[in-house]
Amino acid sequence: IGSVNSFPQKSTKGSVVLGYVFRHLNLVEIDYFGLRYCDRSHQTYWLDPAKTLAEHKELINTGPPYTLYFGIKFYAEDPCKLKEEITRYQFFLQVKQDVLQGRLPCPINTAAQLGAYVIQSELGDYDPYKHTAGYVSEYRFVPDQKEELEEAIERIHKTLMGQVPAEAEVNYLGVAKSLEMYGVDLHPVYGENKSEYFLGLTPIGVVVYKNKKQVGKYFWPRITKVHFKETQFELRVLGKDCNETSFFFEARNKITCKHLWKCCVEHHTFFRVPENESNSLSRKFSKFGSIGYKHRYSGRTSLQMTRDPSVQLPRPDQCIERSRSKTYPKRTQQQTGKSFS
């Protein structure tokens, strides 16, 4: 996971830039990933494969130079079932970063388990001669990291003997995928009386949060329409009684509202369009859109990727170069009890 600081002409299509990055990383299961960029007000966008770089006005206004960040656009519901080790490794890197930066909160016992898998992948089997007191403190796993967590990670690391990096990474993803905020793309909105909410786009649907608590969940098959006008965002949901109900939210401005709508359309298409209906995608989405804005998701859906017979995966004899994590000075005796933030 990194940044790309230079790319071809402004007339170059986004798909060409993405293709360059995917070839560089040797990825074939590419549709889970994308390139993000920020505008001057720190609003995040995804590079659109169908548009030229010049058509990404928010990007062009930031440079030169221009900075794009590689990352997961659609989190697989079960990342352990991704076909290639290189894809699982990229998921591992991203989720590890999500935990470290606080986007994926987890209780201390889970954080210890995850941290131990990171250490096992990075350093291999515990060796008392190489791994001297405080060796875990050279790595960062969570915000505001405390010694108590590092000691728990060391204890668990000692039990993971024999796990090669690929194994440790799959086990890491196996634990992380069950966390409540795994794969949740959060968008701030306002409800009635200007009360603050977050809409979370996930592999299974849209989740509504208020005061960090889940207050609603709408599954993709039940969502019949997403619409926006100016700053108002509408989510129309089919109830168990087969009646449709509209839920309205206010975005901070027109730009964030359009961005939320666009992300929602793409998530809905990626995770919930059956393979045999992909040819009728335009018809299916004629009502799942917003007047005045034509937006289509052009990649393969999650289902199509798992069933694509044209590419035999995993490819034989894949060699994966793993990057080393950044390390920090070891925690000393004087620092005992303090936290690393």
Short mmCIF file of C-alpha atoms in Angstrom, two decimals:
data_model
loop_
_atom_site.label_atom_id
_atom_site.label_comp_id
_atom_site.label_asym_id
_atom_site.label_seq_id
_atom_site.Cartn_x
_atom_site.Cartn_y
_atom_site.Cartn_z
CA ILE A 1 0.00 0.00 0.00
CA GLY A 2 1.68 3.20 -1.09
CA SER A 3 1.43 6.29 -3.22
CA VAL A 4 2.02 6.99 -6.90
CA ASN A 5 3.47 10.46 -7.37
CA SER A 6 3.72 10.71 -11.14
CA PHE A 7 1.75 9.43 -14.10
CA PRO A 8 1.22 10.05 -17.84
CA GLN A 9 -0.62 12.84 -19.70
CA LYS A 10 -3.89 14.41 -18.61
CA SER A 11 -5.57 12.68 -21.55
CA THR A 12 -4.68 9.25 -20.11
CA LYS A 13 -7.63 7.14 -18.96
CA GLY A 14 -7.86 6.13 -15.32
CA SER A 15 -7.90 2.48 -16.41
CA VAL A 16 -4.40 2.89 -17.90
CA VAL A 17 -3.01 4.26 -14.64
CA LEU A 18 -4.73 1.49 -12.67
CA GLY A 19 -3.37 -1.11 -15.11
CA TYR A 20 0.15 0.16 -14.55
CA VAL A 21 -0.22 -0.13 -10.77
CA PHE A 22 -1.78 -3.62 -10.94
CA ARG A 23 1.03 -4.88 -13.19
CA HIS A 24 3.62 -3.35 -10.87
CA LEU A 25 2.05 -5.17 -7.90
CA ASN A 26 1.47 -8.36 -9.94
CA LEU A 27 -2.25 -8.44 -9.05
CA VAL A 28 -4.89 -10.33 -11.04
CA GLU A 29 -7.84 -10.10 -8.61
CA ILE A 30 -7.83 -6.38 -9.32
CA ASP A 31 -11.46 -5.36 -8.91
CA TYR A 32 -11.23 -5.12 -5.13
CA PHE A 33 -8.66 -2.33 -5.38
CA GLY A 34 -8.48 1.27 -6.53
CA LEU A 35 -6.52 4.51 -6.37
CA ARG A 36 -7.69 7.23 -4.00
CA TYR A 37 -6.89 10.92 -4.04
CA CYS A 38 -7.87 13.96 -1.97
CA ASP A 39 -9.02 17.40 -3.06
CA ARG A 40 -7.85 20.60 -1.38
CA SER A 41 -10.53 20.30 1.31
CA HIS A 42 -9.44 16.69 2.10
CA GLN A 43 -12.52 15.08 0.53
CA THR A 44 -11.49 11.62 -0.73
CA TYR A 45 -12.36 10.26 -4.19
CA TRP A 46 -11.62 7.11 -6.19
CA LEU A 47 -9.97 7.35 -9.59
CA ASP A 48 -12.63 6.52 -12.21
CA PRO A 49 -11.26 3.99 -14.75
CA ALA A 50 -13.59 5.30 -17.48
CA LYS A 51 -12.51 8.95 -17.22
CA THR A 52 -9.35 10.70 -18.32
CA LEU A 53 -7.15 12.27 -15.67
CA ALA A 54 -8.21 15.73 -16.91
CA GLU A 55 -11.84 14.83 -16.15
CA HIS A 56 -10.93 14.33 -12.49
CA LYS A 57 -11.18 18.05 -11.75
CA GLU A 58 -10.63 17.65 -8.01
CA LEU A 59 -7.36 15.82 -8.71
CA ILE A 60 -6.07 18.23 -11.36
CA ASN A 61 -6.69 21.18 -9.03
CA THR A 62 -4.31 19.72 -6.42
CA GLY A 63 -1.12 19.70 -8.46
CA PRO A 64 1.25 19.14 -9.96
CA PRO A 65 2.57 16.99 -8.42
CA TYR A 66 -0.42 14.67 -8.03
CA THR A 67 -0.62 11.99 -5.38
CA LEU A 68 -2.70 8.81 -5.61
CA TYR A 69 -2.95 6.18 -2.87
CA PHE A 70 -3.41 2.49 -3.60
CA GLY A 71 -5.90 0.68 -1.38
CA ILE A 72 -8.94 -1.58 -1.06
CA LYS A 73 -12.08 -0.13 -2.61
CA PHE A 74 -14.32 -3.15 -1.94
CA TYR A 75 -13.53 -5.33 1.08
CA ALA A 76 -14.21 -9.01 0.33
CA GLU A 77 -16.77 -10.40 2.75
CA ASP A 78 -14.41 -13.32 3.42
CA PRO A 79 -10.85 -12.25 2.50
CA CYS A 80 -9.56 -15.72 3.43
CA LYS A 81 -11.28 -17.04 0.28
CA LEU A 82 -9.41 -14.73 -2.10
CA LYS A 83 -7.75 -17.00 -4.63
CA GLU A 84 -4.19 -15.71 -4.67
CA GLU A 85 -1.71 -15.24 -1.85
CA ILE A 86 -0.60 -11.88 -3.31
CA THR A 87 -4.20 -10.59 -3.08
CA ARG A 88 -4.55 -11.82 0.50
CA TYR A 89 -1.22 -10.16 1.32
CA GLN A 90 -2.46 -6.78 0.03
CA PHE A 91 -5.65 -7.20 2.10
CA PHE A 92 -3.48 -8.03 5.12
CA LEU A 93 -1.44 -4.83 4.62
CA GLN A 94 -4.57 -2.68 4.29
CA VAL A 95 -6.44 -4.18 7.25
CA LYS A 96 -3.29 -3.93 9.40
CA GLN A 97 -3.19 -0.22 8.54
CA ASP A 98 -6.92 0.12 9.29
CA VAL A 99 -6.31 -1.27 12.79
CA LEU A 100 -3.21 0.88 13.37
CA GLN A 101 -4.97 4.09 12.32
CA GLY A 102 -8.08 3.38 14.38
CA ARG A 103 -10.49 2.84 11.48
CA LEU A 104 -10.97 -0.76 12.60
CA PRO A 105 -11.33 -0.71 16.41
CA CYS A 106 -10.86 -3.97 18.29
CA PRO A 107 -10.82 -5.09 21.94
CA ILE A 108 -7.42 -5.70 23.52
CA ASN A 109 -7.63 -9.53 23.38
CA THR A 110 -8.37 -9.38 19.64
CA ALA A 111 -5.65 -6.76 19.11
CA ALA A 112 -3.19 -9.09 20.85
CA GLN A 113 -4.16 -12.02 18.60
CA LEU A 114 -3.84 -9.86 15.48
CA GLY A 115 -0.53 -8.41 16.65
CA ALA A 116 0.89 -11.89 17.23
CA TYR A 117 0.03 -12.89 13.65
CA VAL A 118 1.76 -9.72 12.39
CA ILE A 119 4.91 -10.56 14.36
CA GLN A 120 4.81 -14.18 13.17
CA SER A 121 4.52 -13.05 9.54
CA GLU A 122 7.28 -10.49 10.00
CA LEU A 123 9.81 -12.32 12.22
CA GLY A 124 8.87 -16.00 11.96
CA ASP A 125 8.97 -18.40 14.92
CA TYR A 126 9.77 -17.07 18.37
CA ASP A 127 13.48 -17.45 19.15
CA PRO A 128 14.58 -16.50 22.70
CA TYR A 129 18.10 -15.71 21.44
CA LYS A 130 16.93 -13.32 18.70
CA HIS A 131 13.74 -12.00 20.29
CA THR A 132 14.98 -10.40 23.48
CA ALA A 133 12.88 -8.54 26.06
CA GLY A 134 10.75 -5.79 24.54
CA TYR A 135 11.15 -6.91 20.90
CA VAL A 136 7.40 -6.47 20.26
CA SER A 137 7.61 -2.80 21.29
CA GLU A 138 9.60 -2.05 18.12
CA TYR A 139 6.35 -2.42 16.13
CA ARG A 140 3.10 -0.49 16.10
CA PHE A 141 -0.28 -2.25 16.02
CA VAL A 142 -2.94 0.08 17.47
CA PRO A 143 -3.27 3.77 18.36
CA ASP A 144 -2.13 4.58 21.90
CA GLN A 145 -0.29 1.26 22.23
CA LYS A 146 0.45 0.10 25.79
CA GLU A 147 2.98 -2.33 27.25
CA GLU A 148 0.18 -4.62 28.43
CA LEU A 149 -0.76 -5.28 24.80
CA GLU A 150 2.87 -5.92 23.78
CA GLU A 151 3.27 -8.51 26.55
CA ALA A 152 0.09 -10.29 25.43
CA ILE A 153 1.33 -10.30 21.81
CA GLU A 154 4.64 -11.85 22.91
CA ARG A 155 2.82 -14.59 24.85
CA ILE A 156 0.67 -15.49 21.84
CA HIS A 157 3.59 -15.23 19.39
CA LYS A 158 5.34 -18.03 21.29
CA THR A 159 2.37 -20.34 20.50
CA LEU A 160 2.42 -19.79 16.72
CA MET A 161 5.47 -21.94 15.92
CA GLY A 162 5.56 -23.27 12.39
CA GLN A 163 3.25 -20.74 10.72
CA VAL A 164 4.74 -19.38 7.49
CA PRO A 165 3.90 -15.75 6.56
CA ALA A 166 1.03 -16.71 4.21
CA GLU A 167 -0.56 -18.81 6.99
CA ALA A 168 -0.19 -16.11 9.62
CA GLU A 169 -1.74 -13.54 7.24
CA VAL A 170 -4.76 -15.75 6.48
CA ASN A 171 -5.25 -16.31 10.21
CA TYR A 172 -5.00 -12.54 10.74
CA LEU A 173 -7.72 -11.92 8.13
CA GLY A 174 -9.83 -14.70 9.64
CA VAL A 175 -9.95 -12.81 12.94
CA ALA A 176 -10.22 -9.30 11.43
CA LYS A 177 -13.17 -10.11 9.15
CA SER A 178 -15.38 -10.79 12.20
CA LEU A 179 -14.81 -7.33 13.70
CA GLU A 180 -17.87 -5.10 13.57
CA MET A 181 -16.20 -2.31 11.56
CA TYR A 182 -14.34 -4.56 9.08
CA GLY A 183 -14.74 -3.23 5.55
CA VAL A 184 -17.04 -0.37 6.58
CA ASP A 185 -16.72 2.75 4.39
CA LEU A 186 -18.01 5.55 6.66
CA HIS A 187 -19.73 8.70 5.38
CA PRO A 188 -20.85 11.48 7.80
CA VAL A 189 -24.44 12.70 7.33
CA TYR A 190 -27.14 14.51 9.32
CA GLY A 191 -30.59 13.23 10.25
CA GLU A 192 -33.55 15.00 11.84
CA ASN A 193 -32.78 18.10 13.91
CA LYS A 194 -29.23 18.14 12.52
CA SER A 195 -28.35 15.05 14.58
CA GLU A 196 -25.10 13.44 13.43
CA TYR A 197 -25.07 10.01 11.80
CA PHE A 198 -22.66 7.91 9.79
CA LEU A 199 -23.70 5.76 6.85
CA GLY A 200 -21.42 2.73 6.52
CA LEU A 201 -21.17 0.97 3.16
CA THR A 202 -20.27 -2.69 3.77
CA PRO A 203 -20.12 -5.97 1.80
CA ILE A 204 -23.65 -6.84 2.98
CA GLY A 205 -25.44 -3.50 2.87
CA VAL A 206 -25.74 -0.01 4.39
CA VAL A 207 -25.35 0.34 8.16
CA VAL A 208 -26.49 3.46 10.03
CA TYR A 209 -24.56 4.60 13.12
CA LYS A 210 -25.46 7.21 15.73
CA ASN A 211 -23.11 7.97 18.64
CA LYS A 212 -20.93 5.06 17.46
CA LYS A 213 -23.85 2.63 17.88
CA GLN A 214 -25.57 0.77 15.08
CA VAL A 215 -29.16 1.99 14.74
CA GLY A 216 -30.07 0.54 11.35
CA LYS A 217 -28.96 -2.02 8.77
CA TYR A 218 -30.29 -2.33 5.21
CA PHE A 219 -29.15 -5.26 3.08
CA TRP A 220 -28.23 -4.64 -0.58
CA PRO A 221 -31.02 -6.86 -2.03
CA ARG A 222 -33.58 -4.81 -0.05
CA ILE A 223 -32.31 -1.42 -1.25
CA THR A 224 -34.38 -0.47 -4.31
CA LYS A 225 -33.20 3.07 -4.95
CA VAL A 226 -30.47 5.51 -4.04
CA HIS A 227 -31.02 9.12 -5.01
CA PHE A 228 -29.54 12.50 -4.27
CA LYS A 229 -30.54 16.06 -4.99
CA GLU A 230 -28.35 18.96 -3.90
CA THR A 231 -27.36 17.91 -0.34
CA GLN A 232 -30.24 15.50 0.31
CA PHE A 233 -29.52 11.77 0.12
CA GLU A 234 -32.34 9.23 -0.13
CA LEU A 235 -32.17 5.51 0.59
CA ARG A 236 -35.28 3.58 -0.41
CA VAL A 237 -35.69 0.17 1.23
CA LEU A 238 -38.13 -2.69 0.62
CA GLY A 239 -39.58 -3.89 3.92
CA LYS A 240 -40.65 -7.42 4.89
CA ASP A 241 -44.22 -6.33 4.19
CA CYS A 242 -43.10 -5.55 0.58
CA ASN A 243 -43.72 -1.83 1.10
CA GLU A 244 -40.98 0.66 0.24
CA THR A 245 -39.78 3.19 2.83
CA SER A 246 -37.52 6.16 2.08
CA PHE A 247 -34.89 7.31 4.56
CA PHE A 248 -33.52 10.83 4.07
CA PHE A 249 -30.20 12.24 5.21
CA GLU A 250 -28.42 15.55 4.67
CA ALA A 251 -24.80 15.64 3.53
CA ARG A 252 -22.42 18.47 4.40
CA ASN A 253 -22.46 19.81 0.84
CA LYS A 254 -23.27 18.85 -2.76
CA ILE A 255 -19.83 17.35 -3.37
CA THR A 256 -19.94 14.97 -0.39
CA CYS A 257 -23.55 14.03 -1.24
CA LYS A 258 -22.65 13.10 -4.82
CA HIS A 259 -19.60 11.17 -3.56
CA LEU A 260 -21.75 9.19 -1.09
CA TRP A 261 -24.28 8.40 -3.84
CA LYS A 262 -21.54 7.29 -6.24
CA CYS A 263 -19.90 5.01 -3.64
CA CYS A 264 -23.30 3.55 -2.75
CA VAL A 265 -24.15 2.75 -6.39
CA GLU A 266 -20.77 1.03 -6.86
CA HIS A 267 -21.00 -0.99 -3.64
CA HIS A 268 -24.53 -2.12 -4.49
CA THR A 269 -23.45 -3.24 -7.96
CA PHE A 270 -20.23 -4.91 -6.83
CA PHE A 271 -21.70 -6.95 -4.01
CA ARG A 272 -25.22 -7.73 -5.09
CA VAL A 273 -25.73 -8.04 -8.87
CA PRO A 274 -26.05 -11.74 -9.77
CA GLU A 275 -23.71 -12.88 -12.53
CA ASN A 276 -26.48 -13.92 -14.92
CA GLU A 277 -27.99 -10.44 -14.68
CA SER A 278 -24.81 -8.52 -15.43
CA ASN A 279 -25.80 -7.97 -19.07
CA SER A 280 -29.01 -6.27 -17.99
CA LEU A 281 -27.15 -4.02 -15.56
CA SER A 282 -28.21 -0.80 -17.31
CA ARG A 283 -31.88 -1.82 -17.28
CA LYS A 284 -31.66 -2.94 -13.66
CA PHE A 285 -30.09 0.35 -12.64
CA SER A 286 -32.32 2.66 -14.66
CA LYS A 287 -34.28 3.32 -11.46
CA PHE A 288 -31.24 2.92 -9.18
CA GLY A 289 -29.76 6.25 -10.08
CA SER A 290 -30.15 9.96 -9.78
CA ILE A 291 -31.56 12.40 -12.31
CA GLY A 292 -28.88 14.33 -14.15
CA TYR A 293 -25.99 12.03 -13.18
CA LYS A 294 -25.07 8.98 -15.19
CA HIS A 295 -22.79 6.73 -13.22
CA ARG A 296 -22.12 3.05 -13.77
CA TYR A 297 -19.71 0.65 -12.13
CA SER A 298 -17.70 -0.82 -15.01
CA GLY A 299 -15.66 -3.58 -13.32
CA ARG A 300 -16.47 -7.17 -12.50
CA THR A 301 -18.79 -7.88 -9.58
CA SER A 302 -17.77 -9.93 -6.56
CA LEU A 303 -19.76 -12.92 -7.82
CA GLN A 304 -18.25 -12.71 -11.30
CA MET A 305 -14.75 -12.66 -9.84
CA THR A 306 -15.29 -15.81 -7.79
CA ARG A 307 -16.77 -17.67 -10.79
CA ASP A 308 -14.63 -16.36 -13.66
CA PRO A 309 -13.45 -19.47 -15.55
CA SER A 310 -11.21 -17.52 -17.95
CA VAL A 311 -8.41 -17.00 -15.40
CA GLN A 312 -6.95 -20.02 -13.64
CA LEU A 313 -6.06 -18.93 -10.13
CA PRO A 314 -3.91 -19.20 -8.21
CA ARG A 315 -1.13 -18.86 -10.78
CA PRO A 316 1.63 -21.45 -10.29
CA ASP A 317 4.98 -20.57 -8.75
CA GLN A 318 4.11 -17.10 -7.54
CA CYS A 319 6.94 -15.42 -5.64
CA ILE A 320 5.85 -12.73 -3.21
CA GLU A 321 8.20 -10.04 -1.94
CA ARG A 322 7.01 -8.86 1.46
CA SER A 323 7.93 -5.42 2.68
CA ARG A 324 9.26 -4.89 6.18
CA SER A 325 7.20 -2.90 8.65
CA LYS A 326 8.53 0.37 10.01
CA THR A 327 10.25 -0.17 13.36
CA TYR A 328 10.75 2.13 16.34
CA PRO A 329 13.15 2.30 19.29
CA LYS A 330 12.54 -0.48 21.78
CA ARG A 331 10.57 0.38 24.91
CA THR A 332 13.00 0.84 27.77
CA GLN A 333 12.56 0.10 31.47
CA GLN A 334 12.03 3.81 32.16
CA GLN A 335 9.07 3.79 29.75
CA THR A 336 7.34 0.86 31.43
CA GLY A 337 3.66 1.45 31.89
CA LYS A 338 3.53 4.28 29.37
CA SER A 339 1.85 4.12 26.02
CA PHE A 340 3.13 4.76 22.50
CA SER A 341 0.75 7.03 20.64
#
